[in-house]
PDB file of C-alpha atoms in Angstrom:
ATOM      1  CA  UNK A   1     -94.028 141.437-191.313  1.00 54.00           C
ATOM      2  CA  UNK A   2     -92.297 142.894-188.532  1.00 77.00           C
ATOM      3  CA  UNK A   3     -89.023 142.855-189.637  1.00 81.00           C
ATOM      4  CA  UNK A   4     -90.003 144.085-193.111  1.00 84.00           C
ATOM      5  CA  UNK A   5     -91.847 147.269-191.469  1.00 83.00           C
ATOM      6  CA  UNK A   6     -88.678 147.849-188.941  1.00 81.00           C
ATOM      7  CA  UNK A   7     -86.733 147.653-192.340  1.00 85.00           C
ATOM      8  CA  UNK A   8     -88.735 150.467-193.683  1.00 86.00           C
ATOM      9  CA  UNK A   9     -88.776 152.217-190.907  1.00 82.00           C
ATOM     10  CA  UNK A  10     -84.795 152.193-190.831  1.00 82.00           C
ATOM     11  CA  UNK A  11     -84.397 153.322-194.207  1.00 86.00           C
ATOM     12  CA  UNK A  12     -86.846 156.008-193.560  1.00 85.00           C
ATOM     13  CA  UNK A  13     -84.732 157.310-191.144  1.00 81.00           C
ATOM     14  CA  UNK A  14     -81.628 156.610-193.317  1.00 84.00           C
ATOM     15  CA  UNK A  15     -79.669 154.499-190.054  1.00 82.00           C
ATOM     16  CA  UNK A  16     -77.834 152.075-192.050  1.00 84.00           C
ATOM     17  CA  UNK A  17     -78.122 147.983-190.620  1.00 81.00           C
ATOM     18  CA  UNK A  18     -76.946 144.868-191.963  1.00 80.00           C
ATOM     19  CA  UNK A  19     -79.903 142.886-190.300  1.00 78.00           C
ATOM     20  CA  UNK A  20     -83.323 142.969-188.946  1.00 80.00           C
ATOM     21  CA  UNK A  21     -84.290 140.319-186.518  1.00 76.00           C
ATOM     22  CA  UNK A  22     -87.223 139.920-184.672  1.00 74.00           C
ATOM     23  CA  UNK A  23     -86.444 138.455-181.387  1.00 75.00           C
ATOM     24  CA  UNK A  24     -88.648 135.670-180.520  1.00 72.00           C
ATOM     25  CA  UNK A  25     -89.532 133.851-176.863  1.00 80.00           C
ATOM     26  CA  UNK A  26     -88.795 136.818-174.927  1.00 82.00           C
ATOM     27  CA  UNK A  27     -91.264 135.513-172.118  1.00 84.00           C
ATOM     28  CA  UNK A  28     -89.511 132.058-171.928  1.00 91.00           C
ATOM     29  CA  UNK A  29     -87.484 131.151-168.885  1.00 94.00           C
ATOM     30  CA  UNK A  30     -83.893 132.168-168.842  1.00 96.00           C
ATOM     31  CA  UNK A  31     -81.279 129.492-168.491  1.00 96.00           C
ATOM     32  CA  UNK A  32     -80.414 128.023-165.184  1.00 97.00           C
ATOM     33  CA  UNK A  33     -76.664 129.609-165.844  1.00 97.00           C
ATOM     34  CA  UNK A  34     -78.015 133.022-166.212  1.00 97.00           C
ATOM     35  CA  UNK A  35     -79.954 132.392-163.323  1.00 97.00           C
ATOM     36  CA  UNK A  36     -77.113 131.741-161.001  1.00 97.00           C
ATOM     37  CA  UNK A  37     -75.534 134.453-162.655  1.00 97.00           C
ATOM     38  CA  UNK A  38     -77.728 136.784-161.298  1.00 97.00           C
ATOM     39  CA  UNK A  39     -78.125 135.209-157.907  1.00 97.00           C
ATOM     40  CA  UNK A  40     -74.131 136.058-157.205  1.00 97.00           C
ATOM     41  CA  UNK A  41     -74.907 139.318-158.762  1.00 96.00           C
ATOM     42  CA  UNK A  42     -77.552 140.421-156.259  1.00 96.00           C
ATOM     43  CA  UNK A  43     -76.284 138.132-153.098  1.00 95.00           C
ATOM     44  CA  UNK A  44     -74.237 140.952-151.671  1.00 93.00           C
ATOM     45  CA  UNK A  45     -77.781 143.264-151.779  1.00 92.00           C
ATOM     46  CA  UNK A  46     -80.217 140.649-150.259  1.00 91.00           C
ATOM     47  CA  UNK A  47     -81.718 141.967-147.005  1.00 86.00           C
ATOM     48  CA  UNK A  48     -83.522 140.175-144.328  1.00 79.00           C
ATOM     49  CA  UNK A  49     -87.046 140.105-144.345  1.00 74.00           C
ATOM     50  CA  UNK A  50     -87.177 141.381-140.494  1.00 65.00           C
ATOM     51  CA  UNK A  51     -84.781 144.743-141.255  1.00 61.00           C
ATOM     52  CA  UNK A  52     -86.633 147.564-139.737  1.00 61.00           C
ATOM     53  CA  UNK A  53     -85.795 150.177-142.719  1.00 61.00           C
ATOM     54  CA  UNK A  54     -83.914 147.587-145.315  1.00 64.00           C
ATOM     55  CA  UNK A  55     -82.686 148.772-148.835  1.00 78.00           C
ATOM     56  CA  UNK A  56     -81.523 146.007-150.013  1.00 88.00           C
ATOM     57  CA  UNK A  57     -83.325 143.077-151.518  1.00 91.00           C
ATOM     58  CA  UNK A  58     -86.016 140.786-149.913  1.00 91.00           C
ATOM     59  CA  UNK A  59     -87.162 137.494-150.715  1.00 92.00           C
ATOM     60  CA  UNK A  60     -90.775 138.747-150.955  1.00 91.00           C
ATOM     61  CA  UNK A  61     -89.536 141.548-153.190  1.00 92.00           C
ATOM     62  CA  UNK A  62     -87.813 138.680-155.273  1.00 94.00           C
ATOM     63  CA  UNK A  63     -91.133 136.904-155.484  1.00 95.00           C
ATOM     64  CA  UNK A  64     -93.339 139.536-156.391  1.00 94.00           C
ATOM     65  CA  UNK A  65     -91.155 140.700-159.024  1.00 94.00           C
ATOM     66  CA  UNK A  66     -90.028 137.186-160.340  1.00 95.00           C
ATOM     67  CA  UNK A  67     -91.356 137.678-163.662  1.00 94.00           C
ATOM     68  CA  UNK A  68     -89.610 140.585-164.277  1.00 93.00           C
ATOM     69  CA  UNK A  69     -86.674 139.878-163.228  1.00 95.00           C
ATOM     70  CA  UNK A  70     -86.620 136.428-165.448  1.00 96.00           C
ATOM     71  CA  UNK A  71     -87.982 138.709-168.155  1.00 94.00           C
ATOM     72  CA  UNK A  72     -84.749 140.761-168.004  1.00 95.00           C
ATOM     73  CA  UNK A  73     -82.301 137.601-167.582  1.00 96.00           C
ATOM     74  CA  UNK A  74     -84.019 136.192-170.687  1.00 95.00           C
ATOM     75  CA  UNK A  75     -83.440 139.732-172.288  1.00 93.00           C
ATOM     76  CA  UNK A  76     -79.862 139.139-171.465  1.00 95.00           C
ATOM     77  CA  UNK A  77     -79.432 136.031-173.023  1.00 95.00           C
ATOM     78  CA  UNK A  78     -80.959 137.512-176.443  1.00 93.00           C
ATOM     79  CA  UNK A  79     -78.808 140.315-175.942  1.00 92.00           C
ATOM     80  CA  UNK A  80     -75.785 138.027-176.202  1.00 94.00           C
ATOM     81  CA  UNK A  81     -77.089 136.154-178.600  1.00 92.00           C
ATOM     82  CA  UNK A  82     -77.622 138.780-180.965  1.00 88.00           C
ATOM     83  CA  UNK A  83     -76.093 141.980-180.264  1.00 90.00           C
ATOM     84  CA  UNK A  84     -72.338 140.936-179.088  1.00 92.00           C
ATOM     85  CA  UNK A  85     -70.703 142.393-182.188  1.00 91.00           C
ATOM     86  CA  UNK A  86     -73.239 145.544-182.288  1.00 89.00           C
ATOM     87  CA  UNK A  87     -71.014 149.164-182.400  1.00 90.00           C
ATOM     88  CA  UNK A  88     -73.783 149.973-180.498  1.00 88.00           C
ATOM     89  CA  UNK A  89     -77.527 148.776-178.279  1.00 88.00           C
ATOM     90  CA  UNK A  90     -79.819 151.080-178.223  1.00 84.00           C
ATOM     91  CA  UNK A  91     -82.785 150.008-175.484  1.00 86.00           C
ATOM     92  CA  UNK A  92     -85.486 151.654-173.972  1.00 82.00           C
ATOM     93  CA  UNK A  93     -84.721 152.085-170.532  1.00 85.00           C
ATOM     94  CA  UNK A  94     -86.954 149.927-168.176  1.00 82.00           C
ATOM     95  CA  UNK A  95     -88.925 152.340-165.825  1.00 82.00           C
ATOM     96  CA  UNK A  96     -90.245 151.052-162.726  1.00 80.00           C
ATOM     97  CA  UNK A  97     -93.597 152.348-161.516  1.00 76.00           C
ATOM     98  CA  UNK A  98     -92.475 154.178-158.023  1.00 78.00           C
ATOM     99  CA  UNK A  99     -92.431 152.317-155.133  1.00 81.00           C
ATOM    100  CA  UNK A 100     -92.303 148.659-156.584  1.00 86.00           C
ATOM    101  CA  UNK A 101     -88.855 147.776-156.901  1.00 90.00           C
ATOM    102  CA  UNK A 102     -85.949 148.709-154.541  1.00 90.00           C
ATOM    103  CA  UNK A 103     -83.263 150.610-156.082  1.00 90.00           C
ATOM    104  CA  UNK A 104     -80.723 147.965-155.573  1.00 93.00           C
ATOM    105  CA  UNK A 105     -83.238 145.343-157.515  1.00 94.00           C
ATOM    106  CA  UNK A 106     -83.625 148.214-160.585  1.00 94.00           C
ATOM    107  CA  UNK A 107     -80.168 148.575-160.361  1.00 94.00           C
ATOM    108  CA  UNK A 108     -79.407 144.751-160.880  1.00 96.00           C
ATOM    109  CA  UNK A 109     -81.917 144.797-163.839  1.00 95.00           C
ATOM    110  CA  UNK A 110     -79.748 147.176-165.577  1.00 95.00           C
ATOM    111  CA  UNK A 111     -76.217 145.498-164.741  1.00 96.00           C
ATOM    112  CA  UNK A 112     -78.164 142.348-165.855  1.00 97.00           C
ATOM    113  CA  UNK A 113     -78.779 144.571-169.375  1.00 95.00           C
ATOM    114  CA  UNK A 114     -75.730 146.036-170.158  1.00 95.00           C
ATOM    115  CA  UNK A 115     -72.980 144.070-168.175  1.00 95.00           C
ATOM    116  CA  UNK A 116     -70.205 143.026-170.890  1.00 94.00           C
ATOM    117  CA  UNK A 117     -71.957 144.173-173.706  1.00 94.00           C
ATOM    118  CA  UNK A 118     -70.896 146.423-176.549  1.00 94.00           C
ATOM    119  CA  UNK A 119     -71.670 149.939-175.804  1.00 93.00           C
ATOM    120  CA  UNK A 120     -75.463 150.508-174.349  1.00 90.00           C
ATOM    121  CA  UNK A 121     -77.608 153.569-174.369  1.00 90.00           C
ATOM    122  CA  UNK A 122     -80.749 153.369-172.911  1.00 88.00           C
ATOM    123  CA  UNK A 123     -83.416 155.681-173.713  1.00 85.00           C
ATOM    124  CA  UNK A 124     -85.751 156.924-171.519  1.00 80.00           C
ATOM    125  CA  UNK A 125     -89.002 157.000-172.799  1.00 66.00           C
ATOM    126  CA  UNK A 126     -93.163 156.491-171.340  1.00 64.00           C
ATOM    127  CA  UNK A 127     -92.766 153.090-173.093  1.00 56.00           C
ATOM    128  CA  UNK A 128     -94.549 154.125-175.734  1.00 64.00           C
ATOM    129  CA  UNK A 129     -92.477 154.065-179.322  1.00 63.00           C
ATOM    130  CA  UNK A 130     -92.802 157.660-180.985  1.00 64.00           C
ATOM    131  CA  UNK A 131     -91.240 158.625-184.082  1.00 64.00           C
ATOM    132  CA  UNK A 132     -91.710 162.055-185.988  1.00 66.00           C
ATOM    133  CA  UNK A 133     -90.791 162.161-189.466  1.00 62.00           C
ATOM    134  CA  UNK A 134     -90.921 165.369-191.613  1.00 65.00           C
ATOM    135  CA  UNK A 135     -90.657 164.813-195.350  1.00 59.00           C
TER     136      UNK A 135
END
């Protein structure tokens, strides 16, 4: 049913696709490649715990934020699945509630989103999808 409404809803707007897919297992656990992927990506940014006045990236921070960050690995590995030959990926942009991720970690999220893919535009939005249509 999803794909059948998004298909509507694309016509509606007259944005021309090929295919709608509806992504599925988002919430499983990324692979153990993308995983160490992301490790080398953030090991220049990791910060010890003990830094008076650290920016970079703690364990606990890892930790607490674990979730998350698997959430956007696994996001990747869709991503590359499905959208490699896209003209363009069109996301909303992931907005962190202030003060619970260090800029370096938000940063990594999005490098971990859009880092050799096809052209990206992220959207910024209240997470909330809106859509006004005049007829």
């Amino acid at each position: 049913m999803d794909q059948q409404s998004m298909a509507a809803l694309l016509s509606k707007f007259r944005i021309d696709f090929a295919d709608v897919i509806a992504v599925p297992d988002v919430s499983k656990k990324p692979k153990e490649e993308t995983i160490e992927w992301f490790e080398q990506l953030i090991r220049p940014y990791k910060a010890d715990e003990s830094a008076p006045g650290g920016t970079g990236i703690t364990q606990s921070e890892l930790l607490a934020l674990k979730d998350k960050t698997y959430r956007h690995m696994r996001l990747r590995e869709l991503l590359q699945h499905y959208s490699m030959k896209a003209n363009l990926v069109v996301m909303t942009l992931p907005i962190p509630q202030k003060g619970t991720v260090s800029a370096p970690l938000y940063m990594a999220w999005l490098e971990t989103l859009t880092k050799d893919m096809p052209p990206f535009m992220l959207v910024r939005g209240n997470q909330t999808s809106v859509l006004t249509f005049y007829s």
